[in-house]
């Protein structure tokens, strides 16, 4: 089992992901293509597509399958909103693989994804916060977190670290966007820890990528790790085991 069965995540440059899998358009479902085509800019479309490719690469790694086109085409990504039943949004999953949890995220030029045998959530953001974002602290941070932010040497960095962590909690279904301030992560380290930290029954893994100028987090019931993209030869290898992915 990939990575000793532990949840597997990747954070990567959008163009590197798309260059790694030349036939990436073939992987997308009709729903994914329609959503991609609805993006307002070519950059936004590329980020959307790259995140949807990367989550398949993470799943292939978790399942110990080669990251070639034939295998990736078998990994059909679905989304379903539990509220309205729409297939246009909601928590992602892989068709026919109910025991595999997946998550994905994208921002300008950077994408992140994760796959695990346990519930997993991932989020990535650029380190340059848009103007006015800090004013959202009262809606996002707990009282203890706001106090810690006020004393931090880099308040924006503190806010962003908590933001990506809490986005993961939303994706896991542990809270909602309206309930972020009720999730108190002030007891977690500042994001420089070597490995995952614990918060209740969950692991929280922080990641800063200076090359991509991005901050990410992975939160899971299993101990996650972040790995690199597969080598181009691995991603394009034509040979693969026969039969469906299980």
JSON list of C-alpha atoms in Angstrom, two decimals:
[
{"chain": "A", "resi": 1, "resn": "UNK", "atom": "CA", "xyz": [0.00, 0.00, 0.00]},
{"chain": "A", "resi": 2, "resn": "UNK", "atom": "CA", "xyz": [1.39, 3.42, -0.93]},
{"chain": "A", "resi": 3, "resn": "UNK", "atom": "CA", "xyz": [3.40, 5.27, 1.71]},
{"chain": "A", "resi": 4, "resn": "UNK", "atom": "CA", "xyz": [2.82, 2.41, 4.16]},
{"chain": "A", "resi": 5, "resn": "UNK", "atom": "CA", "xyz": [-0.92, 3.08, 3.95]},
{"chain": "A", "resi": 6, "resn": "UNK", "atom": "CA", "xyz": [-0.58, 6.62, 5.23]},
{"chain": "A", "resi": 7, "resn": "UNK", "atom": "CA", "xyz": [-2.50, 9.48, 3.60]},
{"chain": "A", "resi": 8, "resn": "UNK", "atom": "CA", "xyz": [-0.44, 10.85, 0.72]},
{"chain": "A", "resi": 9, "resn": "UNK", "atom": "CA", "xyz": [-0.43, 14.51, -0.36]},
{"chain": "A", "resi": 10, "resn": "UNK", "atom": "CA", "xyz": [1.35, 16.60, -2.98]},
{"chain": "A", "resi": 11, "resn": "UNK", "atom": "CA", "xyz": [1.76, 20.36, -3.47]},
{"chain": "A", "resi": 12, "resn": "UNK", "atom": "CA", "xyz": [2.92, 21.40, -6.95]},
{"chain": "A", "resi": 13, "resn": "UNK", "atom": "CA", "xyz": [3.17, 24.05, -9.62]},
{"chain": "A", "resi": 14, "resn": "UNK", "atom": "CA", "xyz": [0.16, 23.99, -11.95]},
{"chain": "A", "resi": 15, "resn": "UNK", "atom": "CA", "xyz": [2.22, 23.94, -15.15]},
{"chain": "A", "resi": 16, "resn": "UNK", "atom": "CA", "xyz": [4.48, 21.17, -13.83]},
{"chain": "A", "resi": 17, "resn": "UNK", "atom": "CA", "xyz": [1.47, 18.94, -13.17]},
{"chain": "A", "resi": 18, "resn": "UNK", "atom": "CA", "xyz": [-0.02, 19.55, -16.61]},
{"chain": "A", "resi": 19, "resn": "UNK", "atom": "CA", "xyz": [3.37, 18.99, -18.26]},
{"chain": "A", "resi": 20, "resn": "UNK", "atom": "CA", "xyz": [3.79, 15.73, -16.40]},
{"chain": "A", "resi": 21, "resn": "UNK", "atom": "CA", "xyz": [0.58, 14.21, -17.82]},
{"chain": "A", "resi": 22, "resn": "UNK", "atom": "CA", "xyz": [0.34, 15.33, -21.46]},
{"chain": "A", "resi": 23, "resn": "UNK", "atom": "CA", "xyz": [-3.01, 13.58, -22.00]},
{"chain": "A", "resi": 24, "resn": "UNK", "atom": "CA", "xyz": [-4.57, 15.23, -18.95]},
{"chain": "A", "resi": 25, "resn": "UNK", "atom": "CA", "xyz": [-7.76, 16.27, -20.78]},
{"chain": "A", "resi": 26, "resn": "UNK", "atom": "CA", "xyz": [-8.59, 12.58, -21.30]},
{"chain": "A", "resi": 27, "resn": "UNK", "atom": "CA", "xyz": [-8.77, 12.05, -17.55]},
{"chain": "A", "resi": 28, "resn": "UNK", "atom": "CA", "xyz": [-11.59, 14.50, -16.92]},
{"chain": "A", "resi": 29, "resn": "UNK", "atom": "CA", "xyz": [-15.25, 13.57, -16.76]},
{"chain": "A", "resi": 30, "resn": "UNK", "atom": "CA", "xyz": [-17.86, 15.56, -18.68]},
{"chain": "A", "resi": 31, "resn": "UNK", "atom": "CA", "xyz": [-18.78, 17.36, -15.46]},
{"chain": "A", "resi": 32, "resn": "UNK", "atom": "CA", "xyz": [-15.14, 18.29, -14.79]},
{"chain": "A", "resi": 33, "resn": "UNK", "atom": "CA", "xyz": [-14.71, 19.58, -18.35]},
{"chain": "A", "resi": 34, "resn": "UNK", "atom": "CA", "xyz": [-17.86, 21.66, -18.09]},
{"chain": "A", "resi": 35, "resn": "UNK", "atom": "CA", "xyz": [-16.75, 23.17, -14.79]},
{"chain": "A", "resi": 36, "resn": "UNK", "atom": "CA", "xyz": [-13.26, 23.83, -16.15]},
{"chain": "A", "resi": 37, "resn": "UNK", "atom": "CA", "xyz": [-14.65, 25.55, -19.24]},
{"chain": "A", "resi": 38, "resn": "UNK", "atom": "CA", "xyz": [-16.78, 27.80, -17.03]},
{"chain": "A", "resi": 39, "resn": "UNK", "atom": "CA", "xyz": [-13.69, 29.31, -15.41]},
{"chain": "A", "resi": 40, "resn": "UNK", "atom": "CA", "xyz": [-13.30, 33.00, -16.20]},
{"chain": "A", "resi": 41, "resn": "UNK", "atom": "CA", "xyz": [-9.62, 32.91, -17.22]},
{"chain": "A", "resi": 42, "resn": "UNK", "atom": "CA", "xyz": [-7.21, 30.46, -18.82]},
{"chain": "A", "resi": 43, "resn": "UNK", "atom": "CA", "xyz": [-5.10, 30.60, -15.65]},
{"chain": "A", "resi": 44, "resn": "UNK", "atom": "CA", "xyz": [-8.05, 29.64, -13.45]},
{"chain": "A", "resi": 45, "resn": "UNK", "atom": "CA", "xyz": [-8.96, 26.82, -15.82]},
{"chain": "A", "resi": 46, "resn": "UNK", "atom": "CA", "xyz": [-5.40, 25.46, -15.76]},
{"chain": "A", "resi": 47, "resn": "UNK", "atom": "CA", "xyz": [-5.36, 25.53, -11.94]},
{"chain": "A", "resi": 48, "resn": "UNK", "atom": "CA", "xyz": [-8.70, 23.70, -11.77]},
{"chain": "A", "resi": 49, "resn": "UNK", "atom": "CA", "xyz": [-7.59, 21.01, -14.22]},
{"chain": "A", "resi": 50, "resn": "UNK", "atom": "CA", "xyz": [-4.19, 20.56, -12.56]},
{"chain": "A", "resi": 51, "resn": "UNK", "atom": "CA", "xyz": [-5.78, 20.01, -9.14]},
{"chain": "A", "resi": 52, "resn": "UNK", "atom": "CA", "xyz": [-8.08, 17.37, -10.64]},
{"chain": "A", "resi": 53, "resn": "UNK", "atom": "CA", "xyz": [-5.11, 15.64, -12.26]},
{"chain": "A", "resi": 54, "resn": "UNK", "atom": "CA", "xyz": [-3.01, 15.83, -9.09]},
{"chain": "A", "resi": 55, "resn": "UNK", "atom": "CA", "xyz": [-5.66, 14.18, -6.94]},
{"chain": "A", "resi": 56, "resn": "UNK", "atom": "CA", "xyz": [-5.59, 11.21, -9.31]},
{"chain": "A", "resi": 57, "resn": "UNK", "atom": "CA", "xyz": [-1.80, 11.06, -9.02]},
{"chain": "A", "resi": 58, "resn": "UNK", "atom": "CA", "xyz": [-2.13, 11.01, -5.21]},
{"chain": "A", "resi": 59, "resn": "UNK", "atom": "CA", "xyz": [-4.69, 8.22, -5.39]},
{"chain": "A", "resi": 60, "resn": "UNK", "atom": "CA", "xyz": [-2.48, 6.18, -7.72]},
{"chain": "A", "resi": 61, "resn": "UNK", "atom": "CA", "xyz": [0.42, 6.60, -5.29]},
{"chain": "A", "resi": 62, "resn": "UNK", "atom": "CA", "xyz": [-1.74, 5.56, -2.34]},
{"chain": "A", "resi": 63, "resn": "UNK", "atom": "CA", "xyz": [-2.93, 2.47, -4.23]},
{"chain": "A", "resi": 64, "resn": "UNK", "atom": "CA", "xyz": [0.59, 1.55, -5.38]},
{"chain": "A", "resi": 65, "resn": "UNK", "atom": "CA", "xyz": [-0.43, 1.89, -9.02]},
{"chain": "A", "resi": 66, "resn": "UNK", "atom": "CA", "xyz": [1.79, 3.36, -11.76]},
{"chain": "A", "resi": 67, "resn": "UNK", "atom": "CA", "xyz": [0.90, 6.94, -12.60]},
{"chain": "A", "resi": 68, "resn": "UNK", "atom": "CA", "xyz": [0.33, 6.29, -16.30]},
{"chain": "A", "resi": 69, "resn": "UNK", "atom": "CA", "xyz": [-2.62, 7.45, -18.36]},
{"chain": "A", "resi": 70, "resn": "UNK", "atom": "CA", "xyz": [-4.44, 4.10, -18.37]},
{"chain": "A", "resi": 71, "resn": "UNK", "atom": "CA", "xyz": [-4.44, 3.92, -14.58]},
{"chain": "A", "resi": 72, "resn": "UNK", "atom": "CA", "xyz": [-5.34, 7.57, -14.12]},
{"chain": "A", "resi": 73, "resn": "UNK", "atom": "CA", "xyz": [-8.26, 7.22, -16.54]},
{"chain": "A", "resi": 74, "resn": "UNK", "atom": "CA", "xyz": [-9.75, 4.56, -14.26]},
{"chain": "A", "resi": 75, "resn": "UNK", "atom": "CA", "xyz": [-9.78, 6.99, -11.34]},
{"chain": "A", "resi": 76, "resn": "UNK", "atom": "CA", "xyz": [-13.09, 8.73, -11.93]},
{"chain": "A", "resi": 77, "resn": "UNK", "atom": "CA", "xyz": [-13.56, 11.76, -9.73]},
{"chain": "A", "resi": 78, "resn": "UNK", "atom": "CA", "xyz": [-17.08, 12.54, -8.56]},
{"chain": "A", "resi": 79, "resn": "UNK", "atom": "CA", "xyz": [-18.59, 15.27, -6.40]},
{"chain": "A", "resi": 80, "resn": "UNK", "atom": "CA", "xyz": [-21.99, 15.28, -4.77]},
{"chain": "A", "resi": 81, "resn": "UNK", "atom": "CA", "xyz": [-23.53, 17.94, -2.56]},
{"chain": "A", "resi": 82, "resn": "UNK", "atom": "CA", "xyz": [-25.29, 16.31, 0.42]},
{"chain": "A", "resi": 83, "resn": "UNK", "atom": "CA", "xyz": [-27.64, 19.27, 0.63]},
{"chain": "A", "resi": 84, "resn": "UNK", "atom": "CA", "xyz": [-28.92, 19.80, -2.90]},
{"chain": "A", "resi": 85, "resn": "UNK", "atom": "CA", "xyz": [-27.66, 16.64, -4.59]},
{"chain": "A", "resi": 86, "resn": "UNK", "atom": "CA", "xyz": [-25.77, 18.58, -7.28]},
{"chain": "A", "resi": 87, "resn": "UNK", "atom": "CA", "xyz": [-22.81, 16.90, -9.00]},
{"chain": "A", "resi": 88, "resn": "UNK", "atom": "CA", "xyz": [-21.25, 20.32, -9.63]},
{"chain": "A", "resi": 89, "resn": "UNK", "atom": "CA", "xyz": [-19.90, 20.75, -6.10]},
{"chain": "A", "resi": 90, "resn": "UNK", "atom": "CA", "xyz": [-19.55, 18.95, -2.77]},
{"chain": "A", "resi": 91, "resn": "UNK", "atom": "CA", "xyz": [-16.98, 16.63, -1.25]},
{"chain": "A", "resi": 92, "resn": "UNK", "atom": "CA", "xyz": [-14.99, 14.74, -3.91]},
{"chain": "A", "resi": 93, "resn": "UNK", "atom": "CA", "xyz": [-14.75, 10.96, -4.06]},
{"chain": "A", "resi": 94, "resn": "UNK", "atom": "CA", "xyz": [-13.52, 8.27, -6.45]},
{"chain": "A", "resi": 95, "resn": "UNK", "atom": "CA", "xyz": [-16.16, 6.16, -8.20]},
{"chain": "A", "resi": 96, "resn": "UNK", "atom": "CA", "xyz": [-16.05, 2.56, -7.05]},
{"chain": "A", "resi": 97, "resn": "UNK", "atom": "CA", "xyz": [-13.50, 3.25, -4.30]},
{"chain": "A", "resi": 98, "resn": "UNK", "atom": "CA", "xyz": [-15.58, 4.15, -1.24]},
{"chain": "A", "resi": 99, "resn": "UNK", "atom": "CA", "xyz": [-12.72, 3.38, 1.16]},
{"chain": "A", "resi": 100, "resn": "UNK", "atom": "CA", "xyz": [-10.42, 5.96, -0.43]},
{"chain": "A", "resi": 101, "resn": "UNK", "atom": "CA", "xyz": [-10.80, 9.57, 0.71]},
{"chain": "A", "resi": 102, "resn": "UNK", "atom": "CA", "xyz": [-9.59, 12.39, -1.54]},
{"chain": "A", "resi": 103, "resn": "UNK", "atom": "CA", "xyz": [-9.27, 16.15, -1.29]},
{"chain": "A", "resi": 104, "resn": "UNK", "atom": "CA", "xyz": [-7.96, 18.89, -3.56]},
{"chain": "A", "resi": 105, "resn": "UNK", "atom": "CA", "xyz": [-7.24, 22.61, -3.59]},
{"chain": "A", "resi": 106, "resn": "UNK", "atom": "CA", "xyz": [-5.96, 25.22, -6.03]},
{"chain": "A", "resi": 107, "resn": "UNK", "atom": "CA", "xyz": [-4.85, 28.83, -6.00]},
{"chain": "A", "resi": 108, "resn": "UNK", "atom": "CA", "xyz": [-3.11, 30.94, -8.64]},
{"chain": "A", "resi": 109, "resn": "UNK", "atom": "CA", "xyz": [-0.42, 28.75, -10.18]},
{"chain": "A", "resi": 110, "resn": "UNK", "atom": "CA", "xyz": [-0.30, 26.23, -7.32]},
{"chain": "A", "resi": 111, "resn": "UNK", "atom": "CA", "xyz": [-2.34, 23.09, -6.63]},
{"chain": "A", "resi": 112, "resn": "UNK", "atom": "CA", "xyz": [-2.56, 20.56, -3.80]},
{"chain": "A", "resi": 113, "resn": "UNK", "atom": "CA", "xyz": [-4.23, 17.19, -3.42]},
{"chain": "A", "resi": 114, "resn": "UNK", "atom": "CA", "xyz": [-4.37, 14.27, -1.01]},
{"chain": "A", "resi": 115, "resn": "UNK", "atom": "CA", "xyz": [-5.63, 10.69, -0.87]},
{"chain": "A", "resi": 116, "resn": "UNK", "atom": "CA", "xyz": [-5.96, 8.38, 2.12]},
{"chain": "A", "resi": 117, "resn": "UNK", "atom": "CA", "xyz": [-7.62, 5.31, 3.54]},
{"chain": "A", "resi": 118, "resn": "UNK", "atom": "CA", "xyz": [-8.89, 7.63, 6.27]},
{"chain": "A", "resi": 119, "resn": "UNK", "atom": "CA", "xyz": [-10.76, 10.93, 5.86]},
{"chain": "A", "resi": 120, "resn": "UNK", "atom": "CA", "xyz": [-8.37, 13.63, 4.62]},
{"chain": "A", "resi": 121, "resn": "UNK", "atom": "CA", "xyz": [-8.54, 17.33, 3.77]},
{"chain": "A", "resi": 122, "resn": "UNK", "atom": "CA", "xyz": [-5.96, 19.55, 2.05]},
{"chain": "A", "resi": 123, "resn": "UNK", "atom": "CA", "xyz": [-5.75, 23.28, 1.35]},
{"chain": "A", "resi": 124, "resn": "UNK", "atom": "CA", "xyz": [-3.16, 25.57, -0.26]},
{"chain": "A", "resi": 125, "resn": "UNK", "atom": "CA", "xyz": [-2.89, 29.35, -0.53]},
{"chain": "A", "resi": 126, "resn": "UNK", "atom": "CA", "xyz": [-0.35, 31.83, -1.80]},
{"chain": "A", "resi": 127, "resn": "UNK", "atom": "CA", "xyz": [1.64, 33.53, 0.97]},
{"chain": "A", "resi": 128, "resn": "UNK", "atom": "CA", "xyz": [0.67, 37.00, -0.28]},
{"chain": "A", "resi": 129, "resn": "UNK", "atom": "CA", "xyz": [-2.65, 37.73, 1.40]},
{"chain": "A", "resi": 130, "resn": "UNK", "atom": "CA", "xyz": [-5.12, 39.91, -0.52]},
{"chain": "A", "resi": 131, "resn": "UNK", "atom": "CA", "xyz": [-5.81, 43.33, 0.95]},
{"chain": "A", "resi": 132, "resn": "UNK", "atom": "CA", "xyz": [-8.40, 43.30, 3.70]},
{"chain": "A", "resi": 133, "resn": "UNK", "atom": "CA", "xyz": [-8.18, 39.58, 4.46]},
{"chain": "A", "resi": 134, "resn": "UNK", "atom": "CA", "xyz": [-6.89, 40.21, 7.98]},
{"chain": "A", "resi": 135, "resn": "UNK", "atom": "CA", "xyz": [-10.20, 41.92, 8.75]},
{"chain": "A", "resi": 136, "resn": "UNK", "atom": "CA", "xyz": [-11.81, 38.47, 8.47]},
{"chain": "A", "resi": 137, "resn": "UNK", "atom": "CA", "xyz": [-9.92, 37.31, 11.58]},
{"chain": "A", "resi": 138, "resn": "UNK", "atom": "CA", "xyz": [-12.87, 37.93, 13.88]},
{"chain": "A", "resi": 139, "resn": "UNK", "atom": "CA", "xyz": [-14.97, 35.51, 11.77]},
{"chain": "A", "resi": 140, "resn": "UNK", "atom": "CA", "xyz": [-12.25, 32.93, 11.27]},
{"chain": "A", "resi": 141, "resn": "UNK", "atom": "CA", "xyz": [-10.16, 32.85, 14.45]},
{"chain": "A", "resi": 142, "resn": "UNK", "atom": "CA", "xyz": [-11.07, 31.98, 18.04]},
{"chain": "A", "resi": 143, "resn": "UNK", "atom": "CA", "xyz": [-10.43, 34.51, 20.80]},
{"chain": "A", "resi": 144, "resn": "UNK", "atom": "CA", "xyz": [-7.23, 32.69, 21.77]},
{"chain": "A", "resi": 145, "resn": "UNK", "atom": "CA", "xyz": [-6.05, 32.65, 18.15]},
{"chain": "A", "resi": 146, "resn": "UNK", "atom": "CA", "xyz": [-6.75, 36.37, 17.74]},
{"chain": "A", "resi": 147, "resn": "UNK", "atom": "CA", "xyz": [-4.70, 37.07, 20.86]},
{"chain": "A", "resi": 148, "resn": "UNK", "atom": "CA", "xyz": [-1.83, 34.94, 19.54]},
{"chain": "A", "resi": 149, "resn": "UNK", "atom": "CA", "xyz": [-2.05, 36.67, 16.15]},
{"chain": "A", "resi": 150, "resn": "UNK", "atom": "CA", "xyz": [-1.75, 40.07, 17.83]},
{"chain": "A", "resi": 151, "resn": "UNK", "atom": "CA", "xyz": [1.48, 38.99, 19.52]},
{"chain": "A", "resi": 152, "resn": "UNK", "atom": "CA", "xyz": [2.95, 37.20, 16.51]},
{"chain": "A", "resi": 153, "resn": "UNK", "atom": "CA", "xyz": [5.97, 38.66, 14.70]},
{"chain": "A", "resi": 154, "resn": "UNK", "atom": "CA", "xyz": [4.15, 38.14, 11.37]},
{"chain": "A", "resi": 155, "resn": "UNK", "atom": "CA", "xyz": [0.37, 38.39, 11.94]},
{"chain": "A", "resi": 156, "resn": "UNK", "atom": "CA", "xyz": [-0.46, 37.72, 8.30]},
{"chain": "A", "resi": 157, "resn": "UNK", "atom": "CA", "xyz": [1.57, 34.50, 8.31]},
{"chain": "A", "resi": 158, "resn": "UNK", "atom": "CA", "xyz": [-0.17, 33.38, 11.51]},
{"chain": "A", "resi": 159, "resn": "UNK", "atom": "CA", "xyz": [-3.60, 34.09, 10.04]},
{"chain": "A", "resi": 160, "resn": "UNK", "atom": "CA", "xyz": [-2.80, 32.26, 6.81]},
{"chain": "A", "resi": 161, "resn": "UNK", "atom": "CA", "xyz": [-1.50, 29.20, 8.67]},
{"chain": "A", "resi": 162, "resn": "UNK", "atom": "CA", "xyz": [-4.73, 28.94, 10.65]},
{"chain": "A", "resi": 163, "resn": "UNK", "atom": "CA", "xyz": [-6.81, 29.62, 7.54]},
{"chain": "A", "resi": 164, "resn": "UNK", "atom": "CA", "xyz": [-5.43, 26.68, 5.53]},
{"chain": "A", "resi": 165, "resn": "UNK", "atom": "CA", "xyz": [-5.71, 24.40, 8.55]},
{"chain": "A", "resi": 166, "resn": "UNK", "atom": "CA", "xyz": [-9.34, 25.34, 9.10]},
{"chain": "A", "resi": 167, "resn": "UNK", "atom": "CA", "xyz": [-10.20, 24.94, 5.43]},
{"chain": "A", "resi": 168, "resn": "UNK", "atom": "CA", "xyz": [-9.10, 21.32, 5.86]},
{"chain": "A", "resi": 169, "resn": "UNK", "atom": "CA", "xyz": [-11.48, 20.94, 8.81]},
{"chain": "A", "resi": 170, "resn": "UNK", "atom": "CA", "xyz": [-14.31, 22.21, 6.58]},
{"chain": "A", "resi": 171, "resn": "UNK", "atom": "CA", "xyz": [-13.41, 19.69, 3.89]},
{"chain": "A", "resi": 172, "resn": "UNK", "atom": "CA", "xyz": [-13.44, 16.92, 6.49]},
{"chain": "A", "resi": 173, "resn": "UNK", "atom": "CA", "xyz": [-16.92, 17.95, 7.57]},
{"chain": "A", "resi": 174, "resn": "UNK", "atom": "CA", "xyz": [-15.70, 18.86, 11.08]},
{"chain": "A", "resi": 175, "resn": "UNK", "atom": "CA", "xyz": [-16.97, 22.44, 10.79]},
{"chain": "A", "resi": 176, "resn": "UNK", "atom": "CA", "xyz": [-18.51, 24.90, 8.34]},
{"chain": "A", "resi": 177, "resn": "UNK", "atom": "CA", "xyz": [-17.33, 28.25, 6.98]},
{"chain": "A", "resi": 178, "resn": "UNK", "atom": "CA", "xyz": [-19.68, 29.88, 9.46]},
{"chain": "A", "resi": 179, "resn": "UNK", "atom": "CA", "xyz": [-18.23, 27.91, 12.37]},
{"chain": "A", "resi": 180, "resn": "UNK", "atom": "CA", "xyz": [-14.51, 28.47, 11.84]},
{"chain": "A", "resi": 181, "resn": "UNK", "atom": "CA", "xyz": [-14.10, 30.68, 14.91]},
{"chain": "A", "resi": 182, "resn": "UNK", "atom": "CA", "xyz": [-15.37, 27.86, 17.11]},
{"chain": "A", "resi": 183, "resn": "UNK", "atom": "CA", "xyz": [-12.43, 25.66, 16.07]},
{"chain": "A", "resi": 184, "resn": "UNK", "atom": "CA", "xyz": [-9.54, 26.66, 18.33]},
{"chain": "A", "resi": 185, "resn": "UNK", "atom": "CA", "xyz": [-6.14, 25.65, 16.92]},
{"chain": "A", "resi": 186, "resn": "UNK", "atom": "CA", "xyz": [-4.13, 28.02, 19.10]},
{"chain": "A", "resi": 187, "resn": "UNK", "atom": "CA", "xyz": [-2.43, 25.07, 20.80]},
{"chain": "A", "resi": 188, "resn": "UNK", "atom": "CA", "xyz": [-0.80, 23.86, 17.58]},
{"chain": "A", "resi": 189, "resn": "UNK", "atom": "CA", "xyz": [2.82, 24.77, 16.79]},
{"chain": "A", "resi": 190, "resn": "UNK", "atom": "CA", "xyz": [3.69, 27.64, 14.45]},
{"chain": "A", "resi": 191, "resn": "UNK", "atom": "CA", "xyz": [4.02, 25.53, 11.32]},
{"chain": "A", "resi": 192, "resn": "UNK", "atom": "CA", "xyz": [7.73, 24.74, 11.50]},
{"chain": "A", "resi": 193, "resn": "UNK", "atom": "CA", "xyz": [7.35, 21.31, 13.12]},
{"chain": "A", "resi": 194, "resn": "UNK", "atom": "CA", "xyz": [9.09, 18.45, 11.31]},
{"chain": "A", "resi": 195, "resn": "UNK", "atom": "CA", "xyz": [6.02, 16.20, 11.20]},
{"chain": "A", "resi": 196, "resn": "UNK", "atom": "CA", "xyz": [2.29, 16.21, 11.94]},
{"chain": "A", "resi": 197, "resn": "UNK", "atom": "CA", "xyz": [0.86, 17.62, 15.15]},
{"chain": "A", "resi": 198, "resn": "UNK", "atom": "CA", "xyz": [-2.18, 16.24, 16.94]},
{"chain": "A", "resi": 199, "resn": "UNK", "atom": "CA", "xyz": [-5.50, 18.00, 17.46]},
{"chain": "A", "resi": 200, "resn": "UNK", "atom": "CA", "xyz": [-7.92, 15.67, 19.15]},
{"chain": "A", "resi": 201, "resn": "UNK", "atom": "CA", "xyz": [-8.29, 12.59, 16.95]},
{"chain": "A", "resi": 202, "resn": "UNK", "atom": "CA", "xyz": [-6.73, 14.29, 13.92]},
{"chain": "A", "resi": 203, "resn": "UNK", "atom": "CA", "xyz": [-3.24, 14.84, 12.57]},
{"chain": "A", "resi": 204, "resn": "UNK", "atom": "CA", "xyz": [-2.39, 18.32, 11.26]},
{"chain": "A", "resi": 205, "resn": "UNK", "atom": "CA", "xyz": [0.55, 18.54, 8.85]},
{"chain": "A", "resi": 206, "resn": "UNK", "atom": "CA", "xyz": [1.80, 22.01, 7.91]},
{"chain": "A", "resi": 207, "resn": "UNK", "atom": "CA", "xyz": [3.77, 22.74, 4.75]},
{"chain": "A", "resi": 208, "resn": "UNK", "atom": "CA", "xyz": [5.52, 25.87, 3.49]},
{"chain": "A", "resi": 209, "resn": "UNK", "atom": "CA", "xyz": [6.92, 25.87, -0.04]},
{"chain": "A", "resi": 210, "resn": "UNK", "atom": "CA", "xyz": [9.26, 28.81, -0.58]},
{"chain": "A", "resi": 211, "resn": "UNK", "atom": "CA", "xyz": [9.76, 27.96, -4.26]},
{"chain": "A", "resi": 212, "resn": "UNK", "atom": "CA", "xyz": [6.03, 28.12, -4.93]},
{"chain": "A", "resi": 213, "resn": "UNK", "atom": "CA", "xyz": [5.50, 30.95, -2.43]},
{"chain": "A", "resi": 214, "resn": "UNK", "atom": "CA", "xyz": [2.68, 28.92, -0.90]},
{"chain": "A", "resi": 215, "resn": "UNK", "atom": "CA", "xyz": [1.42, 27.59, 2.42]},
{"chain": "A", "resi": 216, "resn": "UNK", "atom": "CA", "xyz": [-0.53, 24.34, 2.71]},
{"chain": "A", "resi": 217, "resn": "UNK", "atom": "CA", "xyz": [-1.99, 22.03, 5.33]},
{"chain": "A", "resi": 218, "resn": "UNK", "atom": "CA", "xyz": [-3.14, 18.41, 5.39]},
{"chain": "A", "resi": 219, "resn": "UNK", "atom": "CA", "xyz": [-5.51, 17.20, 8.10]},
{"chain": "A", "resi": 220, "resn": "UNK", "atom": "CA", "xyz": [-6.42, 13.55, 8.45]},
{"chain": "A", "resi": 221, "resn": "UNK", "atom": "CA", "xyz": [-7.44, 10.81, 10.84]},
{"chain": "A", "resi": 222, "resn": "UNK", "atom": "CA", "xyz": [-4.33, 8.98, 9.60]},
{"chain": "A", "resi": 223, "resn": "UNK", "atom": "CA", "xyz": [-0.78, 10.30, 9.86]},
{"chain": "A", "resi": 224, "resn": "UNK", "atom": "CA", "xyz": [-0.26, 12.12, 6.53]},
{"chain": "A", "resi": 225, "resn": "UNK", "atom": "CA", "xyz": [2.85, 12.94, 4.61]},
{"chain": "A", "resi": 226, "resn": "UNK", "atom": "CA", "xyz": [3.64, 15.20, 1.65]},
{"chain": "A", "resi": 227, "resn": "UNK", "atom": "CA", "xyz": [5.66, 13.80, -1.24]},
{"chain": "A", "resi": 228, "resn": "UNK", "atom": "CA", "xyz": [7.03, 14.99, -4.56]},
{"chain": "A", "resi": 229, "resn": "UNK", "atom": "CA", "xyz": [5.51, 14.57, -7.99]},
{"chain": "A", "resi": 230, "resn": "UNK", "atom": "CA", "xyz": [6.46, 11.32, -9.72]},
{"chain": "A", "resi": 231, "resn": "UNK", "atom": "CA", "xyz": [9.25, 11.48, -12.28]},
{"chain": "A", "resi": 232, "resn": "UNK", "atom": "CA", "xyz": [8.09, 12.23, -15.83]},
{"chain": "A", "resi": 233, "resn": "UNK", "atom": "CA", "xyz": [9.04, 8.72, -16.97]},
{"chain": "A", "resi": 234, "resn": "UNK", "atom": "CA", "xyz": [6.79, 7.23, -14.28]},
{"chain": "A", "resi": 235, "resn": "UNK", "atom": "CA", "xyz": [3.85, 9.44, -15.20]},
{"chain": "A", "resi": 236, "resn": "UNK", "atom": "CA", "xyz": [4.07, 8.57, -18.91]},
{"chain": "A", "resi": 237, "resn": "UNK", "atom": "CA", "xyz": [4.96, 4.88, -18.63]},
{"chain": "A", "resi": 238, "resn": "UNK", "atom": "CA", "xyz": [2.74, 2.92, -21.08]},
{"chain": "A", "resi": 239, "resn": "UNK", "atom": "CA", "xyz": [2.84, -0.35, -19.16]},
{"chain": "A", "resi": 240, "resn": "UNK", "atom": "CA", "xyz": [0.47, -0.98, -16.26]},
{"chain": "A", "resi": 241, "resn": "UNK", "atom": "CA", "xyz": [-1.11, -3.95, -14.51]},
{"chain": "A", "resi": 242, "resn": "UNK", "atom": "CA", "xyz": [-4.22, -5.19, -16.24]},
{"chain": "A", "resi": 243, "resn": "UNK", "atom": "CA", "xyz": [-7.59, -5.12, -14.57]},
{"chain": "A", "resi": 244, "resn": "UNK", "atom": "CA", "xyz": [-9.54, -2.51, -12.63]},
{"chain": "A", "resi": 245, "resn": "UNK", "atom": "CA", "xyz": [-8.14, -0.55, -9.74]},
{"chain": "A", "resi": 246, "resn": "UNK", "atom": "CA", "xyz": [-9.21, -1.82, -6.33]}
]
